[in-house]
Amino acid sequence: GSQQEQLFGIIVPGRPLVTNFQVIDTTKAVSLVEQPGFVNEITFFLLPNTVIPPGYGAILYYAVPPFQNWILLGSVTTDKPSGIFRTGWATNEEVRLQPVVQIGVALEPLDTIKNLEIMNSGVDDRFAFAHKIALDLFQYMTSFSSNNGAFNNSSMVVPMNIFDKWMERFERKYRLDPNFMMKTST
């Protein structure tokens, strides 16, 4: 029969902690996440007292039905036993409408994890997100610029309340869709 082993956990914000992974073999285990279209991020961590072999870490993957193509989410190691990973599921058409995704955890050598360049995954995503927000603000401000059509690289004249107006617009869009900045602008 399939054993349940508790070595790691995942947390989807607003949902109960998941620690019951079905063990597939000595290095792999799986669990399910329902309604993935509502899941923006997953916290993945090693449980206290979890012992993984020296020189190994745990990689978190996901797959949509029929659960054959695994896509990387992130990794944890004994040096970094937890992480919060953006899923991108809400804006991914292949995932958003699925009733469930399968989460897979695989124990892999640290060299493999480093080669996958996921030790810092999430950091680049946050930088890209911040860059999109800054660009959105800049484009919004230039649309109000009152240089009488003349634009030079040294200055831009905008109304005093420009930031307040942009923030109101940003908050309105964010309430409608928290992932609107990650979608490609048309």
Coordinates of N, CA, C and O in Angstrom, one line a residue:
G1 N 0.8 -1.2 0.0 CA 0.0 0.0 0.0 C 0.9 1.2 0.0 O 2.1 1.2 0.2
S2 N 0.2 2.4 -0.2 CA 1.0 3.6 -0.2 C 1.1 4.2 1.2 O 0.1 4.3 1.9
Q3 N 2.3 4.5 1.6 CA 2.5 5.0 3.0 C 2.4 6.6 2.9 O 2.6 7.2 1.9
Q4 N 2.1 7.1 4.0 CA 2.0 8.6 4.2 C 3.3 8.9 5.1 O 3.5 8.3 6.1
E5 N 4.1 9.9 4.6 CA 5.2 10.2 5.3 C 5.3 11.7 5.5 O 4.9 12.5 4.6
Q6 N 5.6 12.2 6.7 CA 5.7 13.6 7.0 C 7.1 14.1 7.1 O 7.7 14.0 8.2
L7 N 7.6 14.6 6.0 CA 8.9 15.2 6.0 C 8.9 16.7 5.7 O 9.7 17.4 6.1
F8 N 7.9 17.1 4.8 CA 7.8 18.5 4.5 C 6.4 18.9 4.5 O 5.5 18.1 4.7
G9 N 6.2 20.2 4.3 CA 4.8 20.7 4.4 C 4.7 21.8 3.3 O 5.7 22.4 2.9
I10 N 3.4 22.0 2.9 CA 3.1 23.2 2.1 C 2.0 23.9 2.7 O 1.1 23.4 3.4
I11 N 2.0 25.3 2.5 CA 0.9 26.1 3.0 C 0.5 26.9 1.8 O 1.3 27.6 1.1
V12 N -0.8 26.8 1.5 CA -1.5 27.7 0.5 C -2.2 28.7 1.4 O -3.0 28.3 2.3
P13 N -1.8 30.0 1.3 CA -2.5 31.0 2.1 C -4.0 30.9 2.2 O -4.6 30.7 1.2
G14 N -4.5 30.9 3.4 CA -6.0 30.7 3.6 C -6.5 29.3 3.7 O -7.7 29.1 3.8
R15 N -5.6 28.3 3.5 CA -6.0 26.9 3.6 C -5.2 26.2 4.6 O -4.2 26.7 5.1
P16 N -5.7 25.0 5.0 CA -5.0 24.2 6.1 C -3.6 23.8 5.6 O -3.3 23.6 4.4
L17 N -2.7 23.6 6.6 CA -1.4 23.1 6.3 C -1.5 21.7 5.7 O -2.3 20.9 6.1
V18 N -0.6 21.4 4.7 CA -0.6 20.0 4.1 C 0.7 19.4 4.4 O 1.8 19.9 4.1
T19 N 0.7 18.2 5.1 CA 1.9 17.5 5.4 C 1.8 16.0 5.0 O 2.7 15.3 5.0
N20 N 0.6 15.6 4.5 CA 0.4 14.2 4.1 C 0.7 14.0 2.6 O -0.2 14.2 1.8
F21 N 1.9 13.7 2.4 CA 2.3 13.4 1.0 C 2.3 11.9 0.8 O 2.7 11.2 1.7
Q22 N 1.8 11.5 -0.4 CA 1.9 10.1 -0.7 C 3.3 9.7 -1.2 O 3.7 10.3 -2.2
V23 N 3.9 8.8 -0.6 CA 5.3 8.4 -1.0 C 5.2 7.5 -2.2 O 4.5 6.5 -2.3
I24 N 6.0 8.0 -3.3 CA 6.0 7.2 -4.6 C 7.2 6.3 -4.5 O 7.1 5.1 -4.9
D25 N 8.3 6.8 -4.1 CA 9.5 5.9 -3.9 C 10.4 6.6 -2.9 O 10.0 7.6 -2.3
T26 N 11.6 6.1 -2.7 CA 12.5 6.7 -1.6 C 12.8 8.1 -1.8 O 13.2 8.8 -0.9
T27 N 12.7 8.7 -3.0 CA 13.1 10.1 -3.2 C 11.9 11.0 -3.7 O 12.1 12.1 -4.0
K28 N 10.7 10.4 -3.9 CA 9.6 11.2 -4.4 C 8.3 11.0 -3.6 O 8.0 9.9 -3.2
A29 N 7.5 12.1 -3.6 CA 6.2 12.1 -2.9 C 5.3 13.1 -3.6 O 5.8 14.0 -4.2
V30 N 4.0 12.9 -3.5 CA 3.1 13.8 -4.1 C 1.9 14.1 -3.2 O 1.6 13.4 -2.2
S31 N 1.2 15.2 -3.5 CA 0.0 15.6 -2.8 C -0.8 16.4 -3.9 O -0.3 16.7 -5.0
L32 N -2.0 16.8 -3.5 CA -2.9 17.6 -4.4 C -3.2 18.9 -3.9 O -3.3 19.1 -2.7
V33 N -3.4 19.9 -4.8 CA -3.8 21.2 -4.4 C -5.1 21.5 -5.3 O -5.0 21.4 -6.5
E34 N -6.2 21.7 -4.6 CA -7.5 22.0 -5.3 C -7.6 23.4 -5.7 O -7.0 24.3 -5.1
Q35 N -8.4 23.7 -6.7 CA -8.6 25.0 -7.2 C -7.3 25.9 -7.4 O -7.2 26.9 -6.8
P36 N -6.4 25.4 -8.2 CA -5.1 26.1 -8.3 C -5.2 27.5 -8.9 O -4.4 28.4 -8.6
G37 N -6.3 27.8 -9.6 CA -6.5 29.2 -10.1 C -6.6 30.3 -9.1 O -6.4 31.4 -9.4
F38 N -6.8 29.9 -7.8 CA -6.9 30.8 -6.7 C -5.6 30.9 -5.9 O -5.6 31.5 -4.9
V39 N -4.6 30.1 -6.3 CA -3.4 30.0 -5.6 C -2.2 30.8 -6.2 O -1.8 30.5 -7.3
N40 N -1.9 31.9 -5.6 CA -0.8 32.8 -6.1 C 0.6 32.4 -5.6 O 1.6 32.6 -6.3
E41 N 0.7 31.8 -4.5 CA 1.9 31.4 -3.9 C 1.8 30.2 -3.0 O 0.7 30.0 -2.5
I42 N 2.9 29.5 -2.8 CA 2.9 28.3 -2.0 C 4.2 28.5 -1.1 O 5.2 28.8 -1.6
T43 N 4.0 28.2 0.2 CA 5.1 28.1 1.1 C 5.4 26.7 1.3 O 4.6 25.8 1.5
F44 N 6.7 26.4 1.1 CA 7.2 25.0 1.1 C 8.3 24.9 2.1 O 9.2 25.8 2.1
F45 N 8.3 23.9 3.0 CA 9.3 23.8 4.0 C 9.5 22.4 4.5 O 8.7 21.5 4.4
L46 N 10.7 22.2 5.1 CA 11.0 21.0 5.8 C 10.4 21.0 7.1 O 10.5 22.1 7.8
L47 N 9.8 20.0 7.6 CA 9.3 19.9 8.9 C 10.4 19.8 10.0 O 11.5 19.3 9.6
P48 N 10.2 20.3 11.2 CA 11.3 20.1 12.2 C 11.6 18.6 12.4 O 10.8 17.8 12.2
N49 N 12.9 18.4 12.6 CA 13.4 17.0 12.8 C 13.4 16.2 11.5 O 13.7 15.0 11.5
T50 N 13.1 16.8 10.3 CA 13.2 16.1 9.1 C 14.7 16.0 8.8 O 15.5 16.9 8.8
V51 N 15.1 14.7 8.5 CA 16.5 14.5 8.1 C 16.5 14.1 6.6 O 15.9 13.1 6.2
I52 N 17.2 14.9 5.8 CA 17.4 14.5 4.4 C 18.9 14.2 4.3 O 19.7 14.8 5.0
P53 N 19.3 13.3 3.4 CA 20.7 12.9 3.2 C 21.6 14.1 3.0 O 21.2 15.1 2.3
P54 N 22.8 14.1 3.6 CA 23.7 15.2 3.4 C 24.0 15.4 1.9 O 24.0 14.4 1.1
G55 N 24.1 16.6 1.4 CA 24.3 16.9 0.0 C 23.1 16.9 -0.8 O 23.1 16.9 -2.0
Y56 N 21.9 16.8 -0.2 CA 20.6 16.8 -0.9 C 19.7 17.9 -0.5 O 19.8 18.5 0.6
G57 N 18.7 18.2 -1.3 CA 17.7 19.2 -1.0 C 16.4 18.6 -1.6 O 16.4 17.6 -2.3
A58 N 15.3 19.3 -1.4 CA 14.0 18.9 -1.9 C 13.5 19.9 -2.9 O 13.5 21.1 -2.6
I59 N 13.1 19.4 -4.0 CA 12.6 20.3 -5.1 C 11.1 20.1 -5.2 O 10.6 19.0 -5.1
L60 N 10.4 21.3 -5.3 CA 8.9 21.3 -5.4 C 8.5 21.5 -6.9 O 9.0 22.4 -7.6
Y61 N 7.7 20.6 -7.4 CA 7.2 20.6 -8.8 C 5.7 20.6 -8.7 O 5.1 20.3 -7.7
Y62 N 5.1 20.9 -9.9 CA 3.6 20.7 -10.0 C 3.3 20.2 -11.4 O 4.1 20.3 -12.3
A63 N 2.2 19.5 -11.5 CA 1.7 19.0 -12.8 C 0.2 19.1 -12.9 O -0.5 19.0 -11.9
V64 N -0.3 19.4 -14.1 CA -1.8 19.4 -14.3 C -2.2 18.0 -14.8 O -1.3 17.3 -15.3
P65 N -3.5 17.7 -14.6 CA -3.9 16.4 -15.2 C -3.5 16.2 -16.6 O -3.6 17.2 -17.3
P66 N -3.0 15.1 -17.1 CA -2.9 13.8 -16.4 C -1.6 13.6 -15.6 O -1.1 12.5 -15.4
F67 N -1.0 14.6 -15.1 CA 0.1 14.6 -14.2 C 1.4 14.0 -14.8 O 2.0 13.1 -14.2
Q68 N 1.7 14.4 -16.0 CA 2.9 13.8 -16.6 C 4.0 14.9 -16.8 O 5.2 14.5 -16.8
N69 N 3.7 16.1 -17.1 CA 4.7 17.1 -17.4 C 4.9 18.0 -16.1 O 4.0 18.8 -15.7
W70 N 6.0 17.8 -15.5 CA 6.3 18.4 -14.2 C 7.0 19.7 -14.4 O 8.0 19.8 -15.2
I71 N 6.5 20.8 -13.7 CA 7.1 22.1 -13.8 C 7.6 22.5 -12.5 O 7.0 22.4 -11.4
L72 N 8.8 23.1 -12.5 CA 9.5 23.5 -11.3 C 8.9 24.7 -10.6 O 8.5 25.6 -11.2
L73 N 8.8 24.6 -9.2 CA 8.3 25.7 -8.5 C 9.4 26.3 -7.6 O 9.6 27.5 -7.5
G74 N 10.2 25.5 -6.9 CA 11.3 26.0 -6.1 C 11.9 24.8 -5.3 O 11.7 23.6 -5.6
S75 N 12.8 25.2 -4.3 CA 13.5 24.1 -3.6 C 13.8 24.6 -2.2 O 13.8 25.8 -1.9
V76 N 14.0 23.6 -1.3 CA 14.5 23.9 0.1 C 15.6 22.9 0.4 O 15.7 21.9 -0.2
T77 N 16.5 23.4 1.3 CA 17.6 22.6 1.7 C 17.8 22.7 3.2 O 17.0 23.5 3.8
T78 N 18.7 22.0 3.8 CA 18.9 22.1 5.2 C 19.4 23.5 5.6 O 19.1 24.0 6.7
D79 N 20.1 24.1 4.7 CA 20.6 25.5 4.9 C 19.5 26.5 4.7 O 19.5 27.6 5.3
K80 N 18.5 26.3 3.9 CA 17.4 27.1 3.6 C 16.1 26.3 3.7 O 15.6 25.8 2.7
P81 N 15.6 26.0 4.9 CA 14.6 25.0 5.1 C 13.2 25.4 4.7 O 12.2 24.6 4.8
S82 N 13.0 26.6 4.2 CA 11.7 27.1 3.8 C 11.8 28.1 2.7 O 12.8 28.8 2.6
G83 N 10.7 28.3 2.0 CA 10.6 29.3 0.9 C 9.2 29.5 0.5 O 8.4 28.7 0.7
I84 N 9.0 30.8 0.0 CA 7.7 31.1 -0.5 C 7.8 31.3 -2.0 O 8.7 32.0 -2.5
F85 N 7.0 30.5 -2.8 CA 7.2 30.5 -4.2 C 6.0 30.9 -5.0 O 4.9 30.4 -4.7
R86 N 6.1 31.9 -5.9 CA 5.0 32.3 -6.7 C 4.6 31.2 -7.7 O 5.5 30.6 -8.3
T87 N 3.3 31.0 -7.9 CA 2.9 29.9 -8.8 C 2.6 30.4 -10.2 O 2.9 29.7 -11.1
G88 N 2.1 31.6 -10.3 CA 1.7 32.1 -11.6 C 0.5 31.4 -12.2 O 0.1 31.5 -13.3
W89 N -0.2 30.5 -11.3 CA -1.3 29.7 -11.8 C -2.5 30.5 -12.2 O -3.2 30.2 -13.1
A90 N -2.8 31.6 -11.5 CA -4.0 32.4 -11.8 C -3.9 33.0 -13.2 O -5.0 33.3 -13.8
T91 N -2.7 33.2 -13.8 CA -2.6 33.8 -15.1 C -2.2 32.8 -16.1 O -2.0 33.1 -17.3
N92 N -2.1 31.5 -15.7 CA -1.7 30.4 -16.6 C -2.9 29.7 -17.1 O -3.6 29.0 -16.3
E93 N -3.3 29.9 -18.4 CA -4.5 29.3 -18.9 C -4.6 27.7 -18.7 O -5.6 27.2 -18.5
E94 N -3.4 27.1 -18.8 CA -3.4 25.6 -18.7 C -3.7 25.2 -17.2 O -4.2 24.1 -17.0
V95 N -3.4 26.0 -16.3 CA -3.6 25.7 -14.9 C -4.9 26.2 -14.3 O -5.6 25.6 -13.5
R96 N -5.2 27.5 -14.6 CA -6.2 28.3 -13.9 C -7.5 27.6 -13.8 O -8.2 27.6 -12.8
L97 N -8.0 26.9 -14.8 CA -9.3 26.3 -14.8 C -9.3 24.8 -14.4 O -10.4 24.2 -14.4
Q98 N -8.2 24.3 -14.0 CA -8.1 22.9 -13.6 C -8.7 22.8 -12.2 O -8.6 23.7 -11.4
P99 N -9.4 21.7 -11.9 CA -10.0 21.5 -10.5 C -8.9 21.2 -9.5 O -9.0 21.4 -8.3
V100 N -7.7 20.7 -10.0 CA -6.7 20.2 -9.1 C -5.3 20.2 -9.8 O -5.3 20.0 -11.0
V101 N -4.2 20.4 -9.1 CA -2.9 20.2 -9.6 C -2.2 19.2 -8.6 O -2.6 19.1 -7.5
Q102 N -1.3 18.5 -9.1 CA -0.5 17.6 -8.3 C 0.8 18.3 -7.9 O 1.5 18.8 -8.8
I103 N 1.1 18.2 -6.7 CA 2.4 18.8 -6.2 C 3.3 17.6 -6.0 O 3.0 16.6 -5.4
G104 N 4.5 17.7 -6.5 CA 5.5 16.7 -6.4 C 6.7 17.2 -5.7 O 7.2 18.3 -5.9
V105 N 7.3 16.4 -4.8 CA 8.5 16.7 -4.1 C 9.6 15.6 -4.4 O 9.2 14.4 -4.3
A106 N 10.8 16.1 -4.9 CA 11.8 15.1 -5.2 C 13.1 15.5 -4.4 O 13.5 16.6 -4.4
L107 N 13.7 14.5 -3.8 CA 15.0 14.7 -3.2 C 16.0 14.6 -4.3 O 16.1 13.6 -5.0
E108 N 16.8 15.7 -4.4 CA 17.8 15.7 -5.5 C 19.2 16.2 -4.9 O 19.2 17.0 -3.9
P109 N 20.3 15.8 -5.5 CA 21.6 16.3 -5.1 C 21.6 17.9 -5.2 O 21.0 18.5 -6.1
L110 N 22.3 18.5 -4.2 CA 22.4 20.0 -4.2 C 23.0 20.5 -5.5 O 22.6 21.6 -6.0
D111 N 23.9 19.8 -6.2 CA 24.4 20.2 -7.5 C 23.3 20.3 -8.5 O 23.3 21.2 -9.3
T112 N 22.4 19.4 -8.5 CA 21.3 19.4 -9.4 C 20.4 20.6 -9.2 O 20.0 21.3 -10.1
I113 N 20.2 20.9 -7.9 CA 19.4 22.1 -7.5 C 20.1 23.4 -8.0 O 19.4 24.2 -8.6
K114 N 21.4 23.4 -7.8 CA 22.1 24.6 -8.2 C 22.1 24.8 -9.7 O 21.9 25.9 -10.3
N115 N 22.2 23.7 -10.4 CA 22.2 23.7 -11.9 C 20.8 24.1 -12.4 O 20.7 24.8 -13.5
L116 N 19.8 23.9 -11.7 CA 18.4 24.3 -12.1 C 18.2 25.8 -11.8 O 17.2 26.4 -12.1
E117 N 19.2 26.4 -11.1 CA 19.2 27.8 -10.7 C 17.9 28.2 -10.0 O 17.3 29.2 -10.4
I118 N 17.6 27.4 -9.0 CA 16.3 27.8 -8.3 C 16.6 28.2 -6.9 O 15.7 28.5 -6.2
M119 N 17.9 28.2 -6.5 CA 18.2 28.6 -5.1 C 17.6 30.0 -4.8 O 17.2 30.2 -3.7
N120 N 17.7 30.9 -5.8 CA 17.2 32.3 -5.6 C 15.9 32.5 -6.3 O 15.5 33.7 -6.5
S121 N 15.2 31.4 -6.7 CA 14.0 31.7 -7.5 C 13.0 32.4 -6.6 O 12.9 32.2 -5.4
G122 N 12.2 33.3 -7.2 CA 11.3 34.1 -6.4 C 11.9 35.5 -6.4 O 11.2 36.5 -6.5
V123 N 13.2 35.6 -6.2 CA 13.9 36.9 -6.1 C 13.7 37.6 -7.5 O 13.4 38.8 -7.6
D124 N 14.1 36.9 -8.6 CA 14.0 37.5 -9.9 C 12.5 37.8 -10.2 O 12.3 38.9 -10.9
D125 N 11.6 37.0 -9.8 CA 10.2 37.3 -10.0 C 9.8 38.6 -9.4 O 9.0 39.4 -9.9
R126 N 10.2 38.8 -8.1 CA 9.8 40.0 -7.4 C 10.5 41.2 -8.0 O 9.8 42.3 -8.1
F127 N 11.7 41.1 -8.6 CA 12.3 42.2 -9.2 C 11.6 42.5 -10.5 O 11.3 43.7 -10.8
A128 N 11.2 41.5 -11.3 CA 10.4 41.8 -12.5 C 9.1 42.4 -12.2 O 8.6 43.3 -12.9
F129 N 8.4 42.0 -11.1 CA 7.2 42.6 -10.7 C 7.3 44.0 -10.3 O 6.6 44.9 -10.7
A130 N 8.4 44.3 -9.5 CA 8.7 45.7 -9.1 C 9.0 46.6 -10.3 O 8.5 47.7 -10.4
H131 N 9.7 46.0 -11.3 CA 10.0 46.8 -12.5 C 8.8 47.1 -13.3 O 8.6 48.2 -13.8
K132 N 7.8 46.2 -13.4 CA 6.6 46.4 -14.1 C 5.8 47.5 -13.4 O 5.1 48.3 -14.0
I133 N 5.8 47.5 -12.1 CA 5.0 48.5 -11.3 C 5.6 49.9 -11.5 O 4.9 50.9 -11.8
A134 N 7.0 50.0 -11.5 CA 7.6 51.3 -11.7 C 7.4 51.8 -13.1 O 7.1 53.0 -13.3
L135 N 7.4 50.9 -14.1 CA 7.2 51.2 -15.5 C 5.8 51.7 -15.7 O 5.5 52.7 -16.4
D136 N 4.8 51.1 -15.0 CA 3.4 51.5 -15.1 C 3.3 52.9 -14.5 O 2.6 53.7 -15.1
L137 N 3.9 53.2 -13.4 CA 3.8 54.5 -12.8 C 4.4 55.5 -13.8 O 3.9 56.6 -14.0
F138 N 5.6 55.2 -14.3 CA 6.3 56.2 -15.3 C 5.4 56.5 -16.5 O 5.2 57.6 -16.9
Q139 N 4.8 55.4 -17.1 CA 3.9 55.6 -18.2 C 2.7 56.4 -17.9 O 2.2 57.2 -18.7
Y140 N 2.1 56.2 -16.7 CA 1.0 56.9 -16.2 C 1.3 58.4 -16.1 O 0.6 59.3 -16.6
M141 N 2.5 58.7 -15.5 CA 2.9 60.0 -15.3 C 3.2 60.8 -16.6 O 2.8 61.9 -16.8
T142 N 3.8 60.1 -17.6 CA 4.1 60.7 -18.9 C 2.8 61.0 -19.6 O 2.8 62.0 -20.4
S143 N 1.7 60.3 -19.3 CA 0.5 60.6 -20.0 C -0.1 61.9 -19.5 O -1.0 62.4 -20.2
F144 N 0.3 62.4 -18.4 CA -0.2 63.6 -17.8 C 0.8 64.8 -18.0 O 0.5 65.9 -17.6
S145 N 1.9 64.5 -18.5 CA 3.0 65.5 -18.6 C 2.5 66.7 -19.4 O 1.9 66.5 -20.5
S146 N 2.8 67.9 -18.9 CA 2.3 69.1 -19.6 C 3.5 69.9 -20.1 O 3.7 71.0 -19.7
N147 N 4.2 69.3 -21.0 CA 5.4 70.0 -21.7 C 4.9 70.6 -23.0 O 5.7 70.9 -23.8
N148 N 3.6 70.7 -23.2 CA 3.0 71.2 -24.4 C 3.6 70.4 -25.6 O 3.9 71.0 -26.6
G149 N 3.6 69.1 -25.4 CA 4.1 68.2 -26.5 C 5.6 68.1 -26.6 O 6.1 67.2 -27.2
A150 N 6.3 69.1 -26.0 CA 7.8 69.0 -26.1 C 8.3 68.1 -24.9 O 7.9 68.3 -23.8
F151 N 9.1 67.2 -25.2 CA 9.6 66.2 -24.2 C 11.1 66.2 -24.3 O 11.7 66.0 -25.3
N152 N 11.7 66.6 -23.2 CA 13.2 66.5 -23.2 C 13.6 65.6 -22.1 O 12.8 65.3 -21.2
N153 N 14.7 65.1 -22.1 CA 15.1 64.0 -21.2 C 15.4 64.5 -19.8 O 15.6 63.6 -18.9
S154 N 15.4 65.8 -19.5 CA 15.8 66.2 -18.2 C 14.6 66.5 -17.3 O 14.8 66.5 -16.1
S155 N 13.4 66.8 -17.8 CA 12.3 67.1 -16.9 C 11.0 66.7 -17.5 O 10.8 66.6 -18.7
M156 N 10.0 66.5 -16.5 CA 8.7 66.2 -16.9 C 7.8 67.0 -15.9 O 8.1 67.0 -14.7
V157 N 6.8 67.7 -16.4 CA 5.9 68.5 -15.6 C 4.6 67.7 -15.5 O 4.0 67.4 -16.5
V158 N 4.2 67.4 -14.2 CA 3.0 66.6 -14.0 C 2.2 67.3 -12.8 O 2.8 68.0 -12.0
P159 N 0.9 67.0 -12.7 CA 0.2 67.6 -11.6 C 0.7 67.1 -10.2 O 1.2 66.0 -10.2
M160 N 0.5 67.9 -9.2 CA 1.0 67.5 -7.9 C 0.4 66.2 -7.3 O 1.0 65.5 -6.7
N161 N -0.9 66.0 -7.7 CA -1.6 64.8 -7.2 C -1.4 63.6 -8.0 O -2.2 62.6 -7.9
I162 N -0.5 63.6 -8.9 CA -0.3 62.5 -9.9 C -0.1 61.1 -9.2 O -0.7 60.1 -9.6
F163 N 0.7 61.1 -8.2 CA 0.9 59.8 -7.5 C -0.3 59.3 -6.8 O -0.6 58.1 -6.9
D164 N -1.1 60.2 -6.2 CA -2.4 59.8 -5.6 C -3.3 59.2 -6.6 O -4.0 58.1 -6.4
K165 N -3.4 59.8 -7.8 CA -4.3 59.3 -8.8 C -3.8 57.9 -9.3 O -4.6 57.1 -9.5
W166 N -2.5 57.8 -9.5 CA -2.0 56.5 -10.0 C -2.2 55.4 -8.9 O -2.6 54.3 -9.3
M167 N -2.0 55.8 -7.6 CA -2.2 54.8 -6.6 C -3.7 54.3 -6.5 O -4.0 53.1 -6.4
E168 N -4.6 55.3 -6.7 CA -6.1 54.9 -6.7 C -6.3 53.9 -7.8 O -7.0 52.9 -7.7
R169 N -5.8 54.3 -9.0 CA -6.0 53.4 -10.2 C -5.3 52.0 -10.0 O -5.9 51.0 -10.3
F170 N -4.1 52.0 -9.4 CA -3.4 50.8 -9.2 C -4.2 49.9 -8.2 O -4.4 48.7 -8.4
E171 N -4.7 50.5 -7.1 CA -5.5 49.7 -6.1 C -6.8 49.2 -6.7 O -7.2 48.1 -6.4
R172 N -7.4 50.0 -7.5 CA -8.7 49.5 -8.2 C -8.4 48.3 -9.1 O -9.1 47.3 -9.0
K173 N -7.3 48.4 -9.9 CA -7.0 47.3 -10.8 C -6.6 46.0 -9.9 O -6.9 44.9 -10.2
Y174 N -5.9 46.3 -8.8 CA -5.4 45.2 -8.0 C -6.5 44.5 -7.3 O -6.5 43.3 -7.2
R175 N -7.5 45.2 -6.9 CA -8.7 44.6 -6.2 C -9.4 43.7 -7.2 O -10.0 42.7 -6.9
L176 N -9.5 44.1 -8.5 CA -10.2 43.3 -9.6 C -9.3 42.1 -9.9 O -9.9 41.0 -10.2
D177 N -8.0 42.2 -9.9 CA -7.1 41.1 -10.3 C -5.7 41.3 -9.7 O -5.0 42.1 -10.2
P178 N -5.4 40.6 -8.6 CA -4.1 40.8 -8.0 C -2.9 40.5 -8.9 O -1.8 40.9 -8.6
N179 N -3.2 39.8 -10.0 CA -2.1 39.4 -10.9 C -2.0 40.3 -12.1 O -1.3 40.0 -13.1
F180 N -2.8 41.4 -12.1 CA -2.8 42.2 -13.4 C -1.5 42.7 -13.9 O -1.2 42.8 -15.1
M181 N -0.5 42.9 -12.9 CA 0.8 43.4 -13.4 C 1.6 42.3 -14.1 O 2.5 42.7 -14.8
M182 N 1.3 41.1 -13.8 CA 2.1 40.0 -14.4 C 1.6 39.6 -15.8 O 2.2 38.9 -16.5
K183 N 0.5 40.2 -16.2 CA -0.1 39.9 -17.5 C 0.6 40.8 -18.5 O 0.9 42.0 -18.2
T184 N 0.8 40.4 -19.7 CA 1.4 41.2 -20.7 C 0.5 42.3 -21.1 O -0.7 42.1 -21.3
S185 N 1.0 43.5 -21.1 CA 0.1 44.7 -21.4 C -0.1 44.7 -22.9 O 0.8 44.4 -23.7
T186 N -1.3 45.2 -23.3 CA -1.6 45.2 -24.7 C -1.5 46.6 -25.2 O -1.7 47.6 -24.5

